[in-house]
PDB file of C-alpha atoms in Angstrom:
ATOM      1  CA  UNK A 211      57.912  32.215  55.190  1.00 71.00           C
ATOM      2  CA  UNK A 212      61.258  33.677  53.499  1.00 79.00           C
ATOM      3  CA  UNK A 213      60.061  37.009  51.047  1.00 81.00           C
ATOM      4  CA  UNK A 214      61.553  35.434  47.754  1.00 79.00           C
ATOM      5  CA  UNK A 215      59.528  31.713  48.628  1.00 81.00           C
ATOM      6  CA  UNK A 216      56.944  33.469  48.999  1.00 82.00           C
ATOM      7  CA  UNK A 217      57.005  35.982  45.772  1.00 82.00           C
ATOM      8  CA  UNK A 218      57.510  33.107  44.050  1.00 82.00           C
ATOM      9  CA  UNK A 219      55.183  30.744  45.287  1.00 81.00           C
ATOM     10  CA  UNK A 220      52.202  33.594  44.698  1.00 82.00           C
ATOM     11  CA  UNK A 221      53.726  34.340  41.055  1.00 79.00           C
ATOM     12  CA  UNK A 222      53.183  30.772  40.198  1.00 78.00           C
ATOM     13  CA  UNK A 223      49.752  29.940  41.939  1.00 77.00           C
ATOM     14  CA  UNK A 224      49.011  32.689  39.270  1.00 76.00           C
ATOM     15  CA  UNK A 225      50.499  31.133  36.375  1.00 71.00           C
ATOM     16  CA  UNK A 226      49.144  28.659  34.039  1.00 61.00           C
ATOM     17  CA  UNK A 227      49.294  25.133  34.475  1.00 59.00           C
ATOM     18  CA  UNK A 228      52.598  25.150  32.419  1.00 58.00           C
ATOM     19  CA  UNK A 229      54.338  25.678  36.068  1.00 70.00           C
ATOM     20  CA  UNK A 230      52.403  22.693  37.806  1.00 76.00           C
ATOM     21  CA  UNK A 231      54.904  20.949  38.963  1.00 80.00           C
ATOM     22  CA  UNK A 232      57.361  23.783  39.627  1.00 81.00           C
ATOM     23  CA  UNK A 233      54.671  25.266  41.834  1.00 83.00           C
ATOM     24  CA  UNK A 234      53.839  21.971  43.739  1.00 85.00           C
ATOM     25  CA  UNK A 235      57.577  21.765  44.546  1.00 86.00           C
ATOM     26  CA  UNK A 236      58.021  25.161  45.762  1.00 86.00           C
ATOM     27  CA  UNK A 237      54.494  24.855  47.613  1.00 86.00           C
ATOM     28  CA  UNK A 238      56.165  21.596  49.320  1.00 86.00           C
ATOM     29  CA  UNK A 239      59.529  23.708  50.201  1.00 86.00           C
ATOM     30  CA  UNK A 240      57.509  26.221  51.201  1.00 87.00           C
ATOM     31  CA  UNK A 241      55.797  24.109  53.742  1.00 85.00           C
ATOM     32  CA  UNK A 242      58.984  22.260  54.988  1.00 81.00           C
ATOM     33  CA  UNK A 243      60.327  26.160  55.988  1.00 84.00           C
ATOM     34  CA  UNK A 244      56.981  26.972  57.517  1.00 84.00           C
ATOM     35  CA  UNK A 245      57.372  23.457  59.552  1.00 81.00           C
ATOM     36  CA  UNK A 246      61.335  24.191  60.767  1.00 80.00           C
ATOM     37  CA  UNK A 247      61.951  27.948  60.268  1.00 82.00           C
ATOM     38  CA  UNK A 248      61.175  28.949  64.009  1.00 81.00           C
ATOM     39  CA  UNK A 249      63.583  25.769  65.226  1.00 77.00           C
ATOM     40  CA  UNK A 250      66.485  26.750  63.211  1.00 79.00           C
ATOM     41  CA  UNK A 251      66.240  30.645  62.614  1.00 79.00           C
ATOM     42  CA  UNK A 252      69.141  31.559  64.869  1.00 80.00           C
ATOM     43  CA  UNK A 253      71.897  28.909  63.455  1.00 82.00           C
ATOM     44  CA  UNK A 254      74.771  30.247  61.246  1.00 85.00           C
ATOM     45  CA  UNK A 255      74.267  27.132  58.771  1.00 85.00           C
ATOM     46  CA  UNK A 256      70.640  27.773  57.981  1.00 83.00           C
ATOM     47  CA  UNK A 257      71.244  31.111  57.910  1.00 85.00           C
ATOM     48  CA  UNK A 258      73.661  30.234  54.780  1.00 88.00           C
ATOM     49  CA  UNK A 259      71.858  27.478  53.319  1.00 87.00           C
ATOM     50  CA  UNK A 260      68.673  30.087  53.324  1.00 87.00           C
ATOM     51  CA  UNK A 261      70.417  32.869  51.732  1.00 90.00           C
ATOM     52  CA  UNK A 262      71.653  30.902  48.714  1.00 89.00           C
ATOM     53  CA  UNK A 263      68.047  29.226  48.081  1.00 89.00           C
ATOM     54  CA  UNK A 264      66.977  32.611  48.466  1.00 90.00           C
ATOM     55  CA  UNK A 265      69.049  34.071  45.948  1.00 89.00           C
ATOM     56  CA  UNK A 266      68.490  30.701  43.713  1.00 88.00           C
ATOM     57  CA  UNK A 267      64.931  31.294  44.249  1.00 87.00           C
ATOM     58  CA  UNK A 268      64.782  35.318  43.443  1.00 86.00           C
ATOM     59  CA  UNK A 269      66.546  33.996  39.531  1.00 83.00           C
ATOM     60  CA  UNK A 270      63.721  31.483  39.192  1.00 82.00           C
ATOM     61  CA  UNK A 271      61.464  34.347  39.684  1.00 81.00           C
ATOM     62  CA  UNK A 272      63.011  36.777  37.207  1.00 78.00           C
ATOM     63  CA  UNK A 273      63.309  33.738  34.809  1.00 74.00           C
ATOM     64  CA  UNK A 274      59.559  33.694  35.060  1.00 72.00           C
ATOM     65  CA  UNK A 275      59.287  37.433  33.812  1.00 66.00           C
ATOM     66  CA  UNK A 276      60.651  36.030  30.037  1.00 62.00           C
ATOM     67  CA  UNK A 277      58.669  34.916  27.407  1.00 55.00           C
ATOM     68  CA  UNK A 278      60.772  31.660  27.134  1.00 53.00           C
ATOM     69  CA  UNK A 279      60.320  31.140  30.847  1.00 52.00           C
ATOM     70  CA  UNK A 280      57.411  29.414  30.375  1.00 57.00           C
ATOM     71  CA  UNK A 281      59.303  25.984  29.445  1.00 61.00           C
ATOM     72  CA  UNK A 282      58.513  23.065  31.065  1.00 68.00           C
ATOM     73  CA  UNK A 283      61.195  20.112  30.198  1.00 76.00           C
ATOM     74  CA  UNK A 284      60.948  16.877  31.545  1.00 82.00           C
ATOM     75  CA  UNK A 285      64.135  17.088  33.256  1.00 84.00           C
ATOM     76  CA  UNK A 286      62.549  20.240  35.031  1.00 82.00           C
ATOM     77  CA  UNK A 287      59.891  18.213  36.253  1.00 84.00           C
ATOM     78  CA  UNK A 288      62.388  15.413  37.007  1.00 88.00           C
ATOM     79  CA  UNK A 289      63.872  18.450  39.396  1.00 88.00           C
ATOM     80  CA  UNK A 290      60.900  19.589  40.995  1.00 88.00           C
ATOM     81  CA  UNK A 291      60.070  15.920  41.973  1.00 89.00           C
ATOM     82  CA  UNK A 292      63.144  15.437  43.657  1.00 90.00           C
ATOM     83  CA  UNK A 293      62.233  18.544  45.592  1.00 89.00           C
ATOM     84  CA  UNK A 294      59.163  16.973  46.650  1.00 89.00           C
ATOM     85  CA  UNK A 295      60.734  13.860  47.604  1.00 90.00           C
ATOM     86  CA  UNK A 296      63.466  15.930  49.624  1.00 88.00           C
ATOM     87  CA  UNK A 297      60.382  17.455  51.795  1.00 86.00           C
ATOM     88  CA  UNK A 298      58.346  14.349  51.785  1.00 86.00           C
ATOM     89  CA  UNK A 299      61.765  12.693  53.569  1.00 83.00           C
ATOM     90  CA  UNK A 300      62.012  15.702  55.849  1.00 82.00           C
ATOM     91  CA  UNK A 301      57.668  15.232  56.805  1.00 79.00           C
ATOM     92  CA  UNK A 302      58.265  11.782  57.479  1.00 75.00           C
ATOM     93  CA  UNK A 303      60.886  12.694  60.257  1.00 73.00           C
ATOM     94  CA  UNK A 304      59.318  15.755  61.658  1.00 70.00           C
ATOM     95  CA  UNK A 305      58.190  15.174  65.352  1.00 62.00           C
ATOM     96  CA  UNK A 306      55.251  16.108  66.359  1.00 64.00           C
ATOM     97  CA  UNK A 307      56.605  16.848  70.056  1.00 66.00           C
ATOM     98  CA  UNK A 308      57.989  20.309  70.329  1.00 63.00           C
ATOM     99  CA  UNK A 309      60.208  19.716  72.941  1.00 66.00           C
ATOM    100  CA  UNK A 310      62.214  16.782  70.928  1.00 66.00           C
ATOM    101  CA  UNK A 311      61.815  18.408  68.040  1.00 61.00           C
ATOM    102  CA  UNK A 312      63.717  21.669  69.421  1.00 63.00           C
ATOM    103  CA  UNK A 313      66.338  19.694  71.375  1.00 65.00           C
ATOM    104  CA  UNK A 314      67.076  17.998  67.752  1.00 63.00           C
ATOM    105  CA  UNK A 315      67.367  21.134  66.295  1.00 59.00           C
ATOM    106  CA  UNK A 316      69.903  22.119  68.566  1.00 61.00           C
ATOM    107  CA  UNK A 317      72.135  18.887  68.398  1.00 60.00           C
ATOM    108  CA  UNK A 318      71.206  18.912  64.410  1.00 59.00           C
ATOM    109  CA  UNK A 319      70.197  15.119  64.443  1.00 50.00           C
ATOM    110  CA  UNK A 320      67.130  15.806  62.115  1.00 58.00           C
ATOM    111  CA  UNK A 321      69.048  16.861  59.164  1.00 76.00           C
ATOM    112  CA  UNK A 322      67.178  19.754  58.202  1.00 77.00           C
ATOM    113  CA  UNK A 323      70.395  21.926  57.421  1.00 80.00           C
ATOM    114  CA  UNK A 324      71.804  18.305  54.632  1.00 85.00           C
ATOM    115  CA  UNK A 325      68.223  18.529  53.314  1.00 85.00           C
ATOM    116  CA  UNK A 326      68.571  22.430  52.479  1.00 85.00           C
ATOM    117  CA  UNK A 327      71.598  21.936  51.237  1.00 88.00           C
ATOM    118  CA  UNK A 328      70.122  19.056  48.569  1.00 90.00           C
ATOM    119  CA  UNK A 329      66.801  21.283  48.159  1.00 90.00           C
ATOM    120  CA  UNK A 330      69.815  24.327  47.054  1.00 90.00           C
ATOM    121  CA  UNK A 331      71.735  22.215  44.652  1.00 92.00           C
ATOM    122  CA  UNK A 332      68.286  20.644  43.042  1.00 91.00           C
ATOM    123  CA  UNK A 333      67.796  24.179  42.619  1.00 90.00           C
ATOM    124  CA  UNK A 334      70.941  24.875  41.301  1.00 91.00           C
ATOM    125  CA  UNK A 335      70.215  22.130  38.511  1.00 90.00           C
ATOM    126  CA  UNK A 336      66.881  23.477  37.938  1.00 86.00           C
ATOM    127  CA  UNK A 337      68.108  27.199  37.254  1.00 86.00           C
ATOM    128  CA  UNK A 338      70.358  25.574  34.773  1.00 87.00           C
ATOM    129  CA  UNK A 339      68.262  23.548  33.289  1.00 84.00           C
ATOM    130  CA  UNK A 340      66.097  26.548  32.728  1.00 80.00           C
ATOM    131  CA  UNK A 341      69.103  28.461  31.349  1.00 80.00           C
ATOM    132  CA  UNK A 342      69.953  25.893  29.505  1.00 81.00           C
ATOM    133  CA  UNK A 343      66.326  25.354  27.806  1.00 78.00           C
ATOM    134  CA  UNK A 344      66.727  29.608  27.336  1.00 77.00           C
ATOM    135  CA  UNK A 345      69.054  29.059  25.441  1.00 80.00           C
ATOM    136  CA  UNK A 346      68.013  26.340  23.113  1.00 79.00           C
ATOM    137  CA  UNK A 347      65.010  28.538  22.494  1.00 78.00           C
ATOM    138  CA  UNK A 348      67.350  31.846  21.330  1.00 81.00           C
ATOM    139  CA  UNK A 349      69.509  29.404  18.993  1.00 86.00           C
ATOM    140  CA  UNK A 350      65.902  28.045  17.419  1.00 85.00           C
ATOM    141  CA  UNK A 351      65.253  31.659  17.098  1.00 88.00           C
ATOM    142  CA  UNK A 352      68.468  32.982  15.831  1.00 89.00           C
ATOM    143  CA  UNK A 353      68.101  30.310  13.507  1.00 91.00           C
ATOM    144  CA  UNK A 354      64.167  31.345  12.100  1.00 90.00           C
ATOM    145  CA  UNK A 355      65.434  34.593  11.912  1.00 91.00           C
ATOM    146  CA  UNK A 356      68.249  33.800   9.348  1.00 90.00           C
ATOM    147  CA  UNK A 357      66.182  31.440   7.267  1.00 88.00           C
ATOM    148  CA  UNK A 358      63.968  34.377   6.851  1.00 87.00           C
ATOM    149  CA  UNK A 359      66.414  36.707   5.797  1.00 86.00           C
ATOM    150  CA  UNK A 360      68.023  34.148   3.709  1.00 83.00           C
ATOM    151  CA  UNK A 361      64.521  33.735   1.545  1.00 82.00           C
ATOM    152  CA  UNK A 362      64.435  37.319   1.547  1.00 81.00           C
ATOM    153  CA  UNK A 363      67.311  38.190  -0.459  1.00 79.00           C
ATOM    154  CA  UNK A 364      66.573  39.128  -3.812  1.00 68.00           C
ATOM    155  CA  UNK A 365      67.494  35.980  -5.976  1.00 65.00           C
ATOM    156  CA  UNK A 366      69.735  37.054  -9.516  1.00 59.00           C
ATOM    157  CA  UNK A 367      68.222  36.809 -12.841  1.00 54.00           C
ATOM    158  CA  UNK A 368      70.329  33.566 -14.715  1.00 53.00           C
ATOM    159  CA  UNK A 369      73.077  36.096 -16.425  1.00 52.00           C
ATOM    160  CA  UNK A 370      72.507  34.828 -20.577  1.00 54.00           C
ATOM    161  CA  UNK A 371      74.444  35.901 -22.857  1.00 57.00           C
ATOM    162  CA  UNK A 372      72.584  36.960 -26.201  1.00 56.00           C
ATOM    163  CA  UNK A 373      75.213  36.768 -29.101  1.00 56.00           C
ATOM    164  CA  UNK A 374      72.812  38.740 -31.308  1.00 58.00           C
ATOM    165  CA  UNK A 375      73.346  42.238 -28.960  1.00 57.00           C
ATOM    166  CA  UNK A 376      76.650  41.734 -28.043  1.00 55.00           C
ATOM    167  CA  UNK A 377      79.004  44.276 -29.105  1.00 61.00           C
ATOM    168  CA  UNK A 378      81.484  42.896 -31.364  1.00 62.00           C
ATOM    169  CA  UNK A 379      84.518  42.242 -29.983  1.00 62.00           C
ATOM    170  CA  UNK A 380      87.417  44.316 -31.716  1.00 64.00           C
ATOM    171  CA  UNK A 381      91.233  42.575 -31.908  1.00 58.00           C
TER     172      UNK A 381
END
C-alpha cells in the first residue's frame, strides 16, 4: 500500500465518526491499490497517476491536522461516494485469473490507469471542497470576531446641552 494511503487511512480509522464516509472511500481506494499495485507498479502512467493521488492524498491528511478539518459537507460525502463507486466499477472487472489479469495489465484493457485518473480528479474536487468549506468557516469567524469587537466599543453618552451651565456667549 502507497505510505500517504496508508497514513491516511490509519489517521482516519482513528477519527470520529465525522470522517465516515471519507474513511470508507479511502478504505475502498485503498483496497483497489492493494488489488492492482503489483500488476501495474513498473508502468510510467501509474507511476504518474500515483504520485499526484499521493500528493492529493498527503493535503487531505494535513487538512485533517486543523480544527476546521473536521467538516463533513454533503457534497464531501457526494465525493467520497463517487470514489466508492469508481472502485466498486474497478471490483466488478477484476479477474480472478492471474495470468489474464497480468496480460491485461500489460495491453491496459482493464482501465485501471482511466479509473486513477477519475479517483485523482474526485480527489481534486474533494480537496477543494474542503478548502472551500475552510474557508467559509474563517469568514463565519472573521465575522464573530468583529461583532464582538463592535459590542465592545464603548458607546458615547447622548452629548445635551444644559443652557443653565453654559458659558455665555460674548459678541
Amino acid at each position: 500500500m502507497w505510505p500517504c494511503l496508508r497514513s491516511l487511512l490509519t489517521r482516519l480509522e482513528s477519527s470520529t465518526e465525522v470522517f465516515a464516509p471519507l474513511q470508507s472511500a479511502i478504505g475502498a481506494l485503498s483496497t483497489l491499490v492493494d488489488a492492482y499495485e503489483p500488476d501495474y507498479q513498473g508502468q510510467r502512467e501509474y507511476n504518474e497517476v500515483r504520485a499526484n493521488i499521493e500528493r492529493i492524498l498527503k493535503d487531505i491528511s494535513a487538512h485533517m491536522h486543523t480544527p476546521t478539518g473536521k467538516v463533513m459537507t454533503k457534497s464531501v460525502k457526494l465525493i467520497c461516494l463517487d470514489i466508492e463507486s469508481e472502485v466498486a466499477i474497478m471490483k466488478d472487472k477484476q479477474d480472478p485469473d492471474t495470468e489474464r489479469r497480468l496480460l491485461k495489465a500489460t495491453q491496459g484493457l482493464d482501465g485501471v490507469i482511466d479509473c486513477c485518473r477519475r479517483v485523482h480528479s474526485h480527489l481534486e474536487r474533494l480537496t477543494l471542497n474542503l478548502n472551500l468549506s475552510i474557508l467559509g468557516i474563517l469568514e463565519d469567524i472573521n465575522e464573530q470576531m468583529l461583532e464582538t469587537k463592535i459590542t465592545k466599543i464603548s458607546p458615547s453618552m447622548s452629548a445635551t446641552y444644559n443652557s443653565a451651565e453654559a458659558n455665555p456667549v460674548t459678541a
